[in-house]
Amino acid sequence: MISSDLLSGQTALVTGASRGIGKAIALKLGEAGAEVIVNYSNSPQKAEEVVAAIKSTGGKAYAIQANVSNEEEVNKLIKAIIERNGQIDVLINNAGITRDGLLMRMKTEDWQDVMNLNLNGVFLCTRAVSRPMLKQKRGRIINVTSVVGLMGNAGQANYAAAKAGVIGFTKSAAKEFASRGITVNAVAPGFISTDMTKGLEVDGILAAIPLGSFGTPEQVAGTVKFLAADPSAAYITGQVIQVDGGMVMS
Ligand code: NAP
């Protein structure tokens, strides 16, 4: 049973939706009535499971494989969605990776891989949806950044730089698109329990989180859904909303 129809009749693309935070976002937007495109890179079976979960509650979804750091694949992905749905109303730029290492020893390839997906991918997907959204005079774009982009983190210079870049990008896009009814915001999670944070030494990290625990993908997804679907979010743009248990307070 769909729990609300806030996004009924709308098309939502979630990049990196086969696992973790992207999966939770896809499920939430599906629940809100959107037809969800579950993008993935290497996990077709997991993506199909997300599609099946959305359909099992009466929602609509389908999966498309695309490496969103690749310009050609992104353009093909958006073209396929427009051909099938005729519109794209919500874009969630969620796909991301880490390639951690101390700066002095960081391989150029690890720097570039993180930039290519976590920053360039956001640019490529946003540019590709901008034409249809500008035509529609309506759209919601939400970029998943990180508190690491606000505070920096030893061993994550590549990731922090990309995520900080996403914040500047979000604010610039918000200013460019505001007059056409398109909002652009960022959500900055702290430490969330997913494959990405599996194996981290939690003790030291927990001491830095006032609320005392890692967050869940569903908690991030709830904030994304608010920005994507809630009518009151129509007056919010260019903002970075932290979902971090109080880790970074400015
Ligand atoms: P995750 O569990 O590792 O999942 C990553 C997702 O991205 C998977 O669905 C994966 O697809 C997809 N992906 C990877 N490379 C891709 C590519 N080239 N093209 C398309 N999709 C690709 O990560 P997560 O923890 O959910 O993180 C999601 C986002 O939240 C990322 O942007 C991350 O930086 C951000 N974030 C996470 C945390 C955290 O604590 N977990 C904190 C702050 C921010 P496949 O399954 O097909 O590989």
PDB file of C-alpha atoms and ligand atoms in Angstrom:
ATOM      1  CA  MET A   1       0.000   0.000   0.000  1.00  0.00           C
ATOM      2  CA  ILE A   2       1.388   3.398  -0.945  1.00  0.00           C
ATOM      3  CA  SER A   3       1.483   5.497   2.219  1.00  0.00           C
ATOM      4  CA  SER A   4       1.051   8.894   0.571  1.00  0.00           C
ATOM      5  CA  ASP A   5       0.591  10.288  -2.888  1.00  0.00           C
ATOM      6  CA  LEU A   6       2.816  13.351  -2.558  1.00  0.00           C
ATOM      7  CA  LEU A   7       4.799  12.271  -5.629  1.00  0.00           C
ATOM      8  CA  SER A   8       1.999  10.591  -7.508  1.00  0.00           C
ATOM      9  CA  GLY A   9       2.467  10.926 -11.285  1.00  0.00           C
ATOM     10  CA  GLN A  10       6.083  12.010 -10.871  1.00  0.00           C
ATOM     11  CA  THR A  11       9.276  10.375 -12.104  1.00  0.00           C
ATOM     12  CA  ALA A  12      12.258  10.150  -9.763  1.00  0.00           C
ATOM     13  CA  LEU A  13      15.784   9.004 -10.610  1.00  0.00           C
ATOM     14  CA  VAL A  14      17.961   7.823  -7.725  1.00  0.00           C
ATOM     15  CA  THR A  15      21.589   7.161  -8.659  1.00  0.00           C
ATOM     16  CA  GLY A  16      23.305   4.335  -6.807  1.00  0.00           C
ATOM     17  CA  ALA A  17      20.008   2.933  -5.547  1.00  0.00           C
ATOM     18  CA  SER A  18      20.898  -0.768  -5.360  1.00  0.00           C
ATOM     19  CA  ARG A  19      22.275  -0.565  -1.813  1.00  0.00           C
ATOM     20  CA  GLY A  20      22.620   1.591   1.289  1.00  0.00           C
ATOM     21  CA  ILE A  21      21.293   5.138   1.402  1.00  0.00           C
ATOM     22  CA  GLY A  22      20.214   5.163  -2.274  1.00  0.00           C
ATOM     23  CA  LYS A  23      18.111   2.045  -1.743  1.00  0.00           C
ATOM     24  CA  ALA A  24      16.386   3.616   1.286  1.00  0.00           C
ATOM     25  CA  ILE A  25      15.707   6.786  -0.738  1.00  0.00           C
ATOM     26  CA  ALA A  26      14.271   4.771  -3.655  1.00  0.00           C
ATOM     27  CA  LEU A  27      11.928   2.908  -1.283  1.00  0.00           C
ATOM     28  CA  LYS A  28      10.776   6.147   0.375  1.00  0.00           C
ATOM     29  CA  LEU A  29      10.113   7.938  -2.923  1.00  0.00           C
ATOM     30  CA  GLY A  30       8.292   4.844  -4.198  1.00  0.00           C
ATOM     31  CA  GLU A  31       6.138   4.905  -1.057  1.00  0.00           C
ATOM     32  CA  ALA A  32       5.377   8.557  -1.773  1.00  0.00           C
ATOM     33  CA  GLY A  33       3.933   7.535  -5.141  1.00  0.00           C
ATOM     34  CA  ALA A  34       6.754   8.351  -7.570  1.00  0.00           C
ATOM     35  CA  GLU A  35       7.772   6.016 -10.377  1.00  0.00           C
ATOM     36  CA  VAL A  36      11.355   5.364  -9.298  1.00  0.00           C
ATOM     37  CA  ILE A  37      14.277   4.642 -11.592  1.00  0.00           C
ATOM     38  CA  VAL A  38      16.704   2.526  -9.602  1.00  0.00           C
ATOM     39  CA  ASN A  39      20.134   3.240 -11.070  1.00  0.00           C
ATOM     40  CA  TYR A  40      23.045   0.937 -10.276  1.00  0.00           C
ATOM     41  CA  SER A  41      26.527   0.162 -11.480  1.00  0.00           C
ATOM     42  CA  ASN A  42      27.502  -3.435 -10.658  1.00  0.00           C
ATOM     43  CA  SER A  43      24.627  -4.996  -8.714  1.00  0.00           C
ATOM     44  CA  PRO A  44      21.760  -5.890 -11.087  1.00  0.00           C
ATOM     45  CA  GLN A  45      20.247  -8.403  -8.687  1.00  0.00           C
ATOM     46  CA  LYS A  46      20.207  -5.984  -5.764  1.00  0.00           C
ATOM     47  CA  ALA A  47      18.687  -3.283  -7.982  1.00  0.00           C
ATOM     48  CA  GLU A  48      15.937  -5.693  -9.104  1.00  0.00           C
ATOM     49  CA  GLU A  49      15.242  -6.487  -5.448  1.00  0.00           C
ATOM     50  CA  VAL A  50      14.687  -2.772  -4.775  1.00  0.00           C
ATOM     51  CA  VAL A  51      12.348  -2.584  -7.782  1.00  0.00           C
ATOM     52  CA  ALA A  52      10.445  -5.648  -6.520  1.00  0.00           C
ATOM     53  CA  ALA A  53      10.165  -4.167  -3.018  1.00  0.00           C
ATOM     54  CA  ILE A  54       8.641  -0.966  -4.409  1.00  0.00           C
ATOM     55  CA  LYS A  55       6.233  -2.896  -6.624  1.00  0.00           C
ATOM     56  CA  SER A  56       5.221  -5.184  -3.754  1.00  0.00           C
ATOM     57  CA  THR A  57       3.748  -2.202  -1.921  1.00  0.00           C
ATOM     58  CA  GLY A  58       1.809  -1.018  -4.960  1.00  0.00           C
ATOM     59  CA  GLY A  59       4.463   1.371  -6.276  1.00  0.00           C
ATOM     60  CA  LYS A  60       6.108   1.743  -9.672  1.00  0.00           C
ATOM     61  CA  ALA A  61       9.814   1.290 -10.428  1.00  0.00           C
ATOM     62  CA  TYR A  62      12.338  -0.036 -12.898  1.00  0.00           C
ATOM     63  CA  ALA A  63      16.114  -0.411 -12.873  1.00  0.00           C
ATOM     64  CA  ILE A  64      18.705   0.975 -15.287  1.00  0.00           C
ATOM     65  CA  GLN A  65      22.416   0.210 -15.236  1.00  0.00           C
ATOM     66  CA  ALA A  66      24.691   3.208 -15.857  1.00  0.00           C
ATOM     67  CA  ASN A  67      28.048   4.324 -14.586  1.00  0.00           C
ATOM     68  CA  VAL A  68      27.121   7.894 -13.680  1.00  0.00           C
ATOM     69  CA  SER A  69      30.706   9.088 -13.881  1.00  0.00           C
ATOM     70  CA  ASN A  70      30.582   8.419 -17.643  1.00  0.00           C
ATOM     71  CA  GLU A  71      29.127  11.218 -19.790  1.00  0.00           C
ATOM     72  CA  GLU A  72      27.829   8.954 -22.548  1.00  0.00           C
ATOM     73  CA  GLU A  73      26.166   6.560 -20.111  1.00  0.00           C
ATOM     74  CA  VAL A  74      24.531   9.425 -18.203  1.00  0.00           C
ATOM     75  CA  ASN A  75      23.128  10.966 -21.366  1.00  0.00           C
ATOM     76  CA  LYS A  76      21.796   7.562 -22.462  1.00  0.00           C
ATOM     77  CA  LEU A  77      20.245   7.023 -19.021  1.00  0.00           C
ATOM     78  CA  ILE A  78      18.355  10.323 -19.047  1.00  0.00           C
ATOM     79  CA  LYS A  79      17.294   9.841 -22.687  1.00  0.00           C
ATOM     80  CA  ALA A  80      15.882   6.409 -21.841  1.00  0.00           C
ATOM     81  CA  ILE A  81      13.887   7.844 -18.923  1.00  0.00           C
ATOM     82  CA  ILE A  82      12.489  10.703 -20.999  1.00  0.00           C
ATOM     83  CA  GLU A  83      11.525   8.281 -23.797  1.00  0.00           C
ATOM     84  CA  ARG A  84       9.730   5.996 -21.348  1.00  0.00           C
ATOM     85  CA  ASN A  85       8.201   8.494 -18.904  1.00  0.00           C
ATOM     86  CA  GLY A  86       8.130  11.740 -20.910  1.00  0.00           C
ATOM     87  CA  GLN A  87       9.378  13.680 -17.886  1.00  0.00           C
ATOM     88  CA  ILE A  88      11.797  13.694 -14.983  1.00  0.00           C
ATOM     89  CA  ASP A  89      10.692  15.467 -11.842  1.00  0.00           C
ATOM     90  CA  VAL A  90      13.145  14.429  -9.136  1.00  0.00           C
ATOM     91  CA  LEU A  91      16.870  13.697  -9.370  1.00  0.00           C
ATOM     92  CA  ILE A  92      18.725  12.305  -6.379  1.00  0.00           C
ATOM     93  CA  ASN A  93      22.483  12.382  -6.955  1.00  0.00           C
ATOM     94  CA  ASN A  94      23.432   9.718  -4.451  1.00  0.00           C
ATOM     95  CA  ALA A  95      26.003   7.390  -6.053  1.00  0.00           C
ATOM     96  CA  GLY A  96      29.364   7.684  -4.357  1.00  0.00           C
ATOM     97  CA  ILE A  97      32.531   5.815  -3.445  1.00  0.00           C
ATOM     98  CA  THR A  98      35.479   6.181  -1.100  1.00  0.00           C
ATOM     99  CA  ARG A  99      39.129   5.477  -1.935  1.00  0.00           C
ATOM    100  CA  ASP A 100      40.735   6.492   1.346  1.00  0.00           C
ATOM    101  CA  GLY A 101      44.442   7.026   1.919  1.00  0.00           C
ATOM    102  CA  LEU A 102      46.833   9.509   3.405  1.00  0.00           C
ATOM    103  CA  LEU A 103      47.514  12.381   1.057  1.00  0.00           C
ATOM    104  CA  MET A 104      51.239  11.780   0.769  1.00  0.00           C
ATOM    105  CA  ARG A 105      50.645   8.279  -0.570  1.00  0.00           C
ATOM    106  CA  MET A 106      47.340   8.843  -2.365  1.00  0.00           C
ATOM    107  CA  LYS A 107      47.365   7.375  -5.874  1.00  0.00           C
ATOM    108  CA  THR A 108      46.322   9.757  -8.629  1.00  0.00           C
ATOM    109  CA  GLU A 109      43.855   7.086  -9.732  1.00  0.00           C
ATOM    110  CA  ASP A 110      42.182   7.106  -6.305  1.00  0.00           C
ATOM    111  CA  TRP A 111      41.895  10.895  -6.424  1.00  0.00           C
ATOM    112  CA  GLN A 112      40.433  10.771  -9.927  1.00  0.00           C
ATOM    113  CA  ASP A 113      38.003   7.899  -9.333  1.00  0.00           C
ATOM    114  CA  VAL A 114      36.453   9.731  -6.382  1.00  0.00           C
ATOM    115  CA  MET A 115      36.281  13.047  -8.250  1.00  0.00           C
ATOM    116  CA  ASN A 116      34.857  11.361 -11.346  1.00  0.00           C
ATOM    117  CA  LEU A 117      31.943   9.793  -9.527  1.00  0.00           C
ATOM    118  CA  ASN A 118      31.311  11.936  -6.447  1.00  0.00           C
ATOM    119  CA  LEU A 119      31.662  15.338  -8.131  1.00  0.00           C
ATOM    120  CA  ASN A 120      31.688  14.939 -11.924  1.00  0.00           C
ATOM    121  CA  GLY A 121      28.796  12.454 -11.730  1.00  0.00           C
ATOM    122  CA  VAL A 122      26.681  15.054  -9.935  1.00  0.00           C
ATOM    123  CA  PHE A 123      27.482  17.582 -12.661  1.00  0.00           C
ATOM    124  CA  LEU A 124      26.771  15.139 -15.504  1.00  0.00           C
ATOM    125  CA  CYS A 125      23.402  13.983 -14.130  1.00  0.00           C
ATOM    126  CA  THR A 126      22.280  17.495 -13.194  1.00  0.00           C
ATOM    127  CA  ARG A 127      23.219  18.897 -16.597  1.00  0.00           C
ATOM    128  CA  ALA A 128      21.427  16.051 -18.346  1.00  0.00           C
ATOM    129  CA  VAL A 129      18.159  16.605 -16.436  1.00  0.00           C
ATOM    130  CA  SER A 130      18.341  20.383 -16.605  1.00  0.00           C
ATOM    131  CA  ARG A 131      16.821  20.668 -20.094  1.00  0.00           C
ATOM    132  CA  PRO A 132      13.699  18.592 -19.390  1.00  0.00           C
ATOM    133  CA  MET A 133      13.263  20.199 -15.964  1.00  0.00           C
ATOM    134  CA  LEU A 134      13.657  23.733 -17.347  1.00  0.00           C
ATOM    135  CA  LYS A 135      11.058  22.892 -19.986  1.00  0.00           C
ATOM    136  CA  GLN A 136       8.682  21.531 -17.336  1.00  0.00           C
ATOM    137  CA  LYS A 137       9.385  24.595 -15.132  1.00  0.00           C
ATOM    138  CA  ARG A 138       9.450  22.168 -12.234  1.00  0.00           C
ATOM    139  CA  GLY A 139      11.962  19.905 -10.539  1.00  0.00           C
ATOM    140  CA  ARG A 140      13.685  18.889  -7.345  1.00  0.00           C
ATOM    141  CA  ILE A 141      17.359  18.003  -7.283  1.00  0.00           C
ATOM    142  CA  ILE A 142      18.948  16.646  -4.121  1.00  0.00           C
ATOM    143  CA  ASN A 143      22.649  15.955  -3.879  1.00  0.00           C
ATOM    144  CA  VAL A 144      23.985  13.586  -1.249  1.00  0.00           C
ATOM    145  CA  THR A 145      27.153  15.194   0.083  1.00  0.00           C
ATOM    146  CA  SER A 146      28.786  14.463   3.469  1.00  0.00           C
ATOM    147  CA  VAL A 147      29.743  16.207   6.692  1.00  0.00           C
ATOM    148  CA  VAL A 148      33.292  15.351   5.620  1.00  0.00           C
ATOM    149  CA  GLY A 149      32.853  18.011   2.925  1.00  0.00           C
ATOM    150  CA  LEU A 150      32.212  20.531   5.706  1.00  0.00           C
ATOM    151  CA  MET A 151      34.816  19.502   8.251  1.00  0.00           C
ATOM    152  CA  GLY A 152      37.535  17.647   6.300  1.00  0.00           C
ATOM    153  CA  ASN A 153      38.894  14.275   7.360  1.00  0.00           C
ATOM    154  CA  ALA A 154      42.420  12.885   7.531  1.00  0.00           C
ATOM    155  CA  GLY A 155      42.727  10.095   4.958  1.00  0.00           C
ATOM    156  CA  GLN A 156      39.851  11.394   2.850  1.00  0.00           C
ATOM    157  CA  ALA A 157      41.264  14.427   1.016  1.00  0.00           C
ATOM    158  CA  ASN A 158      39.793  13.172  -2.273  1.00  0.00           C
ATOM    159  CA  TYR A 159      36.372  12.449  -0.781  1.00  0.00           C
ATOM    160  CA  ALA A 160      36.246  15.682   1.253  1.00  0.00           C
ATOM    161  CA  ALA A 161      37.232  17.768  -1.781  1.00  0.00           C
ATOM    162  CA  ALA A 162      34.573  16.126  -3.954  1.00  0.00           C
ATOM    163  CA  LYS A 163      31.864  16.495  -1.302  1.00  0.00           C
ATOM    164  CA  ALA A 164      32.807  20.144  -0.633  1.00  0.00           C
ATOM    165  CA  GLY A 165      32.641  20.650  -4.403  1.00  0.00           C
ATOM    166  CA  VAL A 166      29.121  19.235  -4.400  1.00  0.00           C
ATOM    167  CA  ILE A 167      28.103  21.891  -1.871  1.00  0.00           C
ATOM    168  CA  GLY A 168      29.399  24.756  -4.060  1.00  0.00           C
ATOM    169  CA  PHE A 169      27.781  23.121  -7.071  1.00  0.00           C
ATOM    170  CA  THR A 170      24.450  22.804  -5.228  1.00  0.00           C
ATOM    171  CA  LYS A 171      24.382  26.508  -4.330  1.00  0.00           C
ATOM    172  CA  SER A 172      25.319  27.597  -7.871  1.00  0.00           C
ATOM    173  CA  ALA A 173      22.737  25.339  -9.509  1.00  0.00           C
ATOM    174  CA  ALA A 174      20.112  26.536  -7.008  1.00  0.00           C
ATOM    175  CA  LYS A 175      20.756  30.128  -8.094  1.00  0.00           C
ATOM    176  CA  GLU A 176      20.684  29.267 -11.811  1.00  0.00           C
ATOM    177  CA  PHE A 177      17.468  27.251 -11.678  1.00  0.00           C
ATOM    178  CA  ALA A 178      15.459  29.116  -9.023  1.00  0.00           C
ATOM    179  CA  SER A 179      13.531  31.284 -11.449  1.00  0.00           C
ATOM    180  CA  ARG A 180      12.294  28.151 -13.259  1.00  0.00           C
ATOM    181  CA  GLY A 181      10.719  26.432 -10.292  1.00  0.00           C
ATOM    182  CA  ILE A 182      13.562  23.992  -9.740  1.00  0.00           C
ATOM    183  CA  THR A 183      15.042  23.635  -6.269  1.00  0.00           C
ATOM    184  CA  VAL A 184      18.504  22.225  -5.625  1.00  0.00           C
ATOM    185  CA  ASN A 185      19.557  21.169  -2.144  1.00  0.00           C
ATOM    186  CA  ALA A 186      22.139  18.942  -0.511  1.00  0.00           C
ATOM    187  CA  VAL A 187      21.826  16.461   2.315  1.00  0.00           C
ATOM    188  CA  ALA A 188      24.978  15.870   4.342  1.00  0.00           C
ATOM    189  CA  PRO A 189      24.945  12.610   6.280  1.00  0.00           C
ATOM    190  CA  GLY A 190      27.372  11.908   9.087  1.00  0.00           C
ATOM    191  CA  PHE A 191      28.218   8.264   9.765  1.00  0.00           C
ATOM    192  CA  ILE A 192      25.473   6.002   8.419  1.00  0.00           C
ATOM    193  CA  SER A 193      25.430   2.193   8.678  1.00  0.00           C
ATOM    194  CA  THR A 194      25.964   0.949   5.102  1.00  0.00           C
ATOM    195  CA  ASP A 195      28.559  -1.075   3.171  1.00  0.00           C
ATOM    196  CA  MET A 196      30.612   2.140   2.924  1.00  0.00           C
ATOM    197  CA  THR A 197      31.153   2.353   6.676  1.00  0.00           C
ATOM    198  CA  LYS A 198      31.393  -1.396   7.355  1.00  0.00           C
ATOM    199  CA  GLY A 199      34.624  -2.261   9.132  1.00  0.00           C
ATOM    200  CA  LEU A 200      35.301   1.224  10.516  1.00  0.00           C
ATOM    201  CA  GLU A 201      36.606   1.410  14.084  1.00  0.00           C
ATOM    202  CA  VAL A 202      33.435   2.679  15.713  1.00  0.00           C
ATOM    203  CA  ASP A 203      34.605   3.490  19.244  1.00  0.00           C
ATOM    204  CA  GLY A 204      36.550   6.645  18.405  1.00  0.00           C
ATOM    205  CA  ILE A 205      33.866   7.785  15.979  1.00  0.00           C
ATOM    206  CA  LEU A 206      30.983   7.408  18.436  1.00  0.00           C
ATOM    207  CA  ALA A 207      32.723   9.715  20.897  1.00  0.00           C
ATOM    208  CA  ALA A 208      32.422  12.492  18.303  1.00  0.00           C
ATOM    209  CA  ILE A 209      28.675  11.997  17.715  1.00  0.00           C
ATOM    210  CA  PRO A 210      26.543  13.787  20.341  1.00  0.00           C
ATOM    211  CA  LEU A 211      23.552  11.493  19.680  1.00  0.00           C
ATOM    212  CA  GLY A 212      25.873   8.546  20.298  1.00  0.00           C
ATOM    213  CA  SER A 213      25.220   6.229  17.353  1.00  0.00           C
ATOM    214  CA  PHE A 214      25.570   5.819  13.615  1.00  0.00           C
ATOM    215  CA  GLY A 215      22.512   6.913  11.646  1.00  0.00           C
ATOM    216  CA  THR A 216      20.380   4.665   9.454  1.00  0.00           C
ATOM    217  CA  PRO A 217      19.845   4.953   5.682  1.00  0.00           C
ATOM    218  CA  GLU A 218      16.133   5.463   6.435  1.00  0.00           C
ATOM    219  CA  GLN A 219      16.887   8.586   8.486  1.00  0.00           C
ATOM    220  CA  VAL A 220      18.756  10.120   5.541  1.00  0.00           C
ATOM    221  CA  ALA A 221      16.004   9.008   3.173  1.00  0.00           C
ATOM    222  CA  GLY A 222      13.366  10.735   5.299  1.00  0.00           C
ATOM    223  CA  THR A 223      15.120  14.083   4.878  1.00  0.00           C
ATOM    224  CA  VAL A 224      15.563  13.508   1.147  1.00  0.00           C
ATOM    225  CA  LYS A 225      11.884  12.647   0.811  1.00  0.00           C
ATOM    226  CA  PHE A 226      10.935  15.846   2.631  1.00  0.00           C
ATOM    227  CA  LEU A 227      13.019  17.923   0.206  1.00  0.00           C
ATOM    228  CA  ALA A 228      11.740  16.000  -2.825  1.00  0.00           C
ATOM    229  CA  ALA A 229       8.084  15.706  -1.993  1.00  0.00           C
ATOM    230  CA  ASP A 230       6.835  17.978   0.728  1.00  0.00           C
ATOM    231  CA  PRO A 231       5.005  21.068  -0.547  1.00  0.00           C
ATOM    232  CA  SER A 232       6.650  23.178   2.170  1.00  0.00           C
ATOM    233  CA  ALA A 233      10.084  22.272   0.748  1.00  0.00           C
ATOM    234  CA  ALA A 234       9.194  24.262  -2.383  1.00  0.00           C
ATOM    235  CA  TYR A 235      10.567  27.338  -0.586  1.00  0.00           C
ATOM    236  CA  ILE A 236      13.898  25.701   0.344  1.00  0.00           C
ATOM    237  CA  THR A 237      16.767  25.899  -2.120  1.00  0.00           C
ATOM    238  CA  GLY A 238      20.565  26.058  -2.028  1.00  0.00           C
ATOM    239  CA  GLN A 239      20.654  24.539   1.459  1.00  0.00           C
ATOM    240  CA  VAL A 240      22.756  21.830   3.029  1.00  0.00           C
ATOM    241  CA  ILE A 241      20.815  19.787   5.577  1.00  0.00           C
ATOM    242  CA  GLN A 242      22.907  17.687   7.920  1.00  0.00           C
ATOM    243  CA  VAL A 243      21.728  14.292   9.143  1.00  0.00           C
ATOM    244  CA  ASP A 244      24.665  13.576  11.412  1.00  0.00           C
ATOM    245  CA  GLY A 245      23.582  13.042  15.013  1.00  0.00           C
ATOM    246  CA  GLY A 246      24.927  16.494  15.860  1.00  0.00           C
ATOM    247  CA  MET A 247      28.478  15.738  14.722  1.00  0.00           C
ATOM    248  CA  VAL A 248      29.084  19.066  13.019  1.00  0.00           C
ATOM    249  CA  MET A 249      27.455  22.175  14.446  1.00  0.00           C
ATOM    250  CA  SER A 250      28.329  25.481  12.892  1.00  0.00           C
TER     251      SER A 250
HETATM  252  P1  NAP B   1      27.173   2.185  -0.580  1.00  0.00           P
HETATM  253  O1  NAP B   1      26.373   1.398   0.408  1.00  0.00           O
HETATM  254  O2  NAP B   1      28.592   1.822  -0.836  1.00  0.00           O
HETATM  255  O3  NAP B   1      26.349   2.205  -1.962  1.00  0.00           O
HETATM  256  C1  NAP B   1      26.869   2.879  -3.061  1.00  0.00           C
HETATM  257  C2  NAP B   1      25.870   2.873  -4.192  1.00  0.00           C
HETATM  258  O4  NAP B   1      26.445   3.627  -5.277  1.00  0.00           O
HETATM  259  C3  NAP B   1      25.564   1.483  -4.723  1.00  0.00           C
HETATM  260  O5  NAP B   1      24.206   1.412  -5.070  1.00  0.00           O
HETATM  261  C4  NAP B   1      26.438   1.391  -5.977  1.00  0.00           C
HETATM  262  O6  NAP B   1      25.918   0.556  -6.989  1.00  0.00           O
HETATM  263  C5  NAP B   1      26.386   2.837  -6.455  1.00  0.00           C
HETATM  264  N1  NAP B   1      27.501   3.161  -7.364  1.00  0.00           N
HETATM  265  C6  NAP B   1      28.832   3.009  -7.146  1.00  0.00           C
HETATM  266  N2  NAP B   1      29.516   3.428  -8.227  1.00  0.00           N
HETATM  267  C7  NAP B   1      28.590   3.848  -9.138  1.00  0.00           C
HETATM  268  C8  NAP B   1      28.686   4.361 -10.446  1.00  0.00           C
HETATM  269  N3  NAP B   1      29.858   4.578 -11.037  1.00  0.00           N
HETATM  270  N4  NAP B   1      27.531   4.669 -11.099  1.00  0.00           N
HETATM  271  C9  NAP B   1      26.311   4.443 -10.509  1.00  0.00           C
HETATM  272  N5  NAP B   1      26.188   3.967  -9.256  1.00  0.00           N
HETATM  273  C10 NAP B   1      27.303   3.660  -8.589  1.00  0.00           C
HETATM  274  O7  NAP B   1      27.213   3.728  -0.163  1.00  0.00           O
HETATM  275  P2  NAP B   1      26.268   4.571   0.830  1.00  0.00           P
HETATM  276  O8  NAP B   1      26.891   4.551   2.160  1.00  0.00           O
HETATM  277  O9  NAP B   1      24.863   4.175   0.647  1.00  0.00           O
HETATM  278  O10 NAP B   1      26.510   6.039   0.227  1.00  0.00           O
HETATM  279  C11 NAP B   1      25.576   6.696  -0.613  1.00  0.00           C
HETATM  280  C12 NAP B   1      25.964   8.157  -0.717  1.00  0.00           C
HETATM  281  O11 NAP B   1      25.969   8.730   0.594  1.00  0.00           O
HETATM  282  C13 NAP B   1      27.362   8.401  -1.280  1.00  0.00           C
HETATM  283  O12 NAP B   1      27.367   9.549  -2.077  1.00  0.00           O
HETATM  284  C14 NAP B   1      28.188   8.619  -0.031  1.00  0.00           C
HETATM  285  O13 NAP B   1      29.340   9.383  -0.295  1.00  0.00           O
HETATM  286  C15 NAP B   1      27.198   9.363   0.837  1.00  0.00           C
HETATM  287  N6  NAP B   1      27.503   9.328   2.262  1.00  0.00           N
HETATM  288  C16 NAP B   1      27.530   8.146   2.936  1.00  0.00           C
HETATM  289  C17 NAP B   1      27.817   8.152   4.296  1.00  0.00           C
HETATM  290  C18 NAP B   1      27.866   6.895   5.125  1.00  0.00           C
HETATM  291  O14 NAP B   1      28.239   6.986   6.305  1.00  0.00           O
HETATM  292  N7  NAP B   1      27.489   5.743   4.603  1.00  0.00           N
HETATM  293  C19 NAP B   1      28.087   9.375   4.937  1.00  0.00           C
HETATM  294  C20 NAP B   1      28.044  10.552   4.215  1.00  0.00           C
HETATM  295  C21 NAP B   1      27.737  10.516   2.868  1.00  0.00           C
HETATM  296  P3  NAP B   1      26.359  -1.000  -7.145  1.00  0.00           P
HETATM  297  O15 NAP B   1      25.671  -1.742  -6.029  1.00  0.00           O
HETATM  298  O16 NAP B   1      25.829  -1.401  -8.468  1.00  0.00           O
HETATM  299  O17 NAP B   1      27.833  -1.045  -7.032  1.00  0.00           O
END
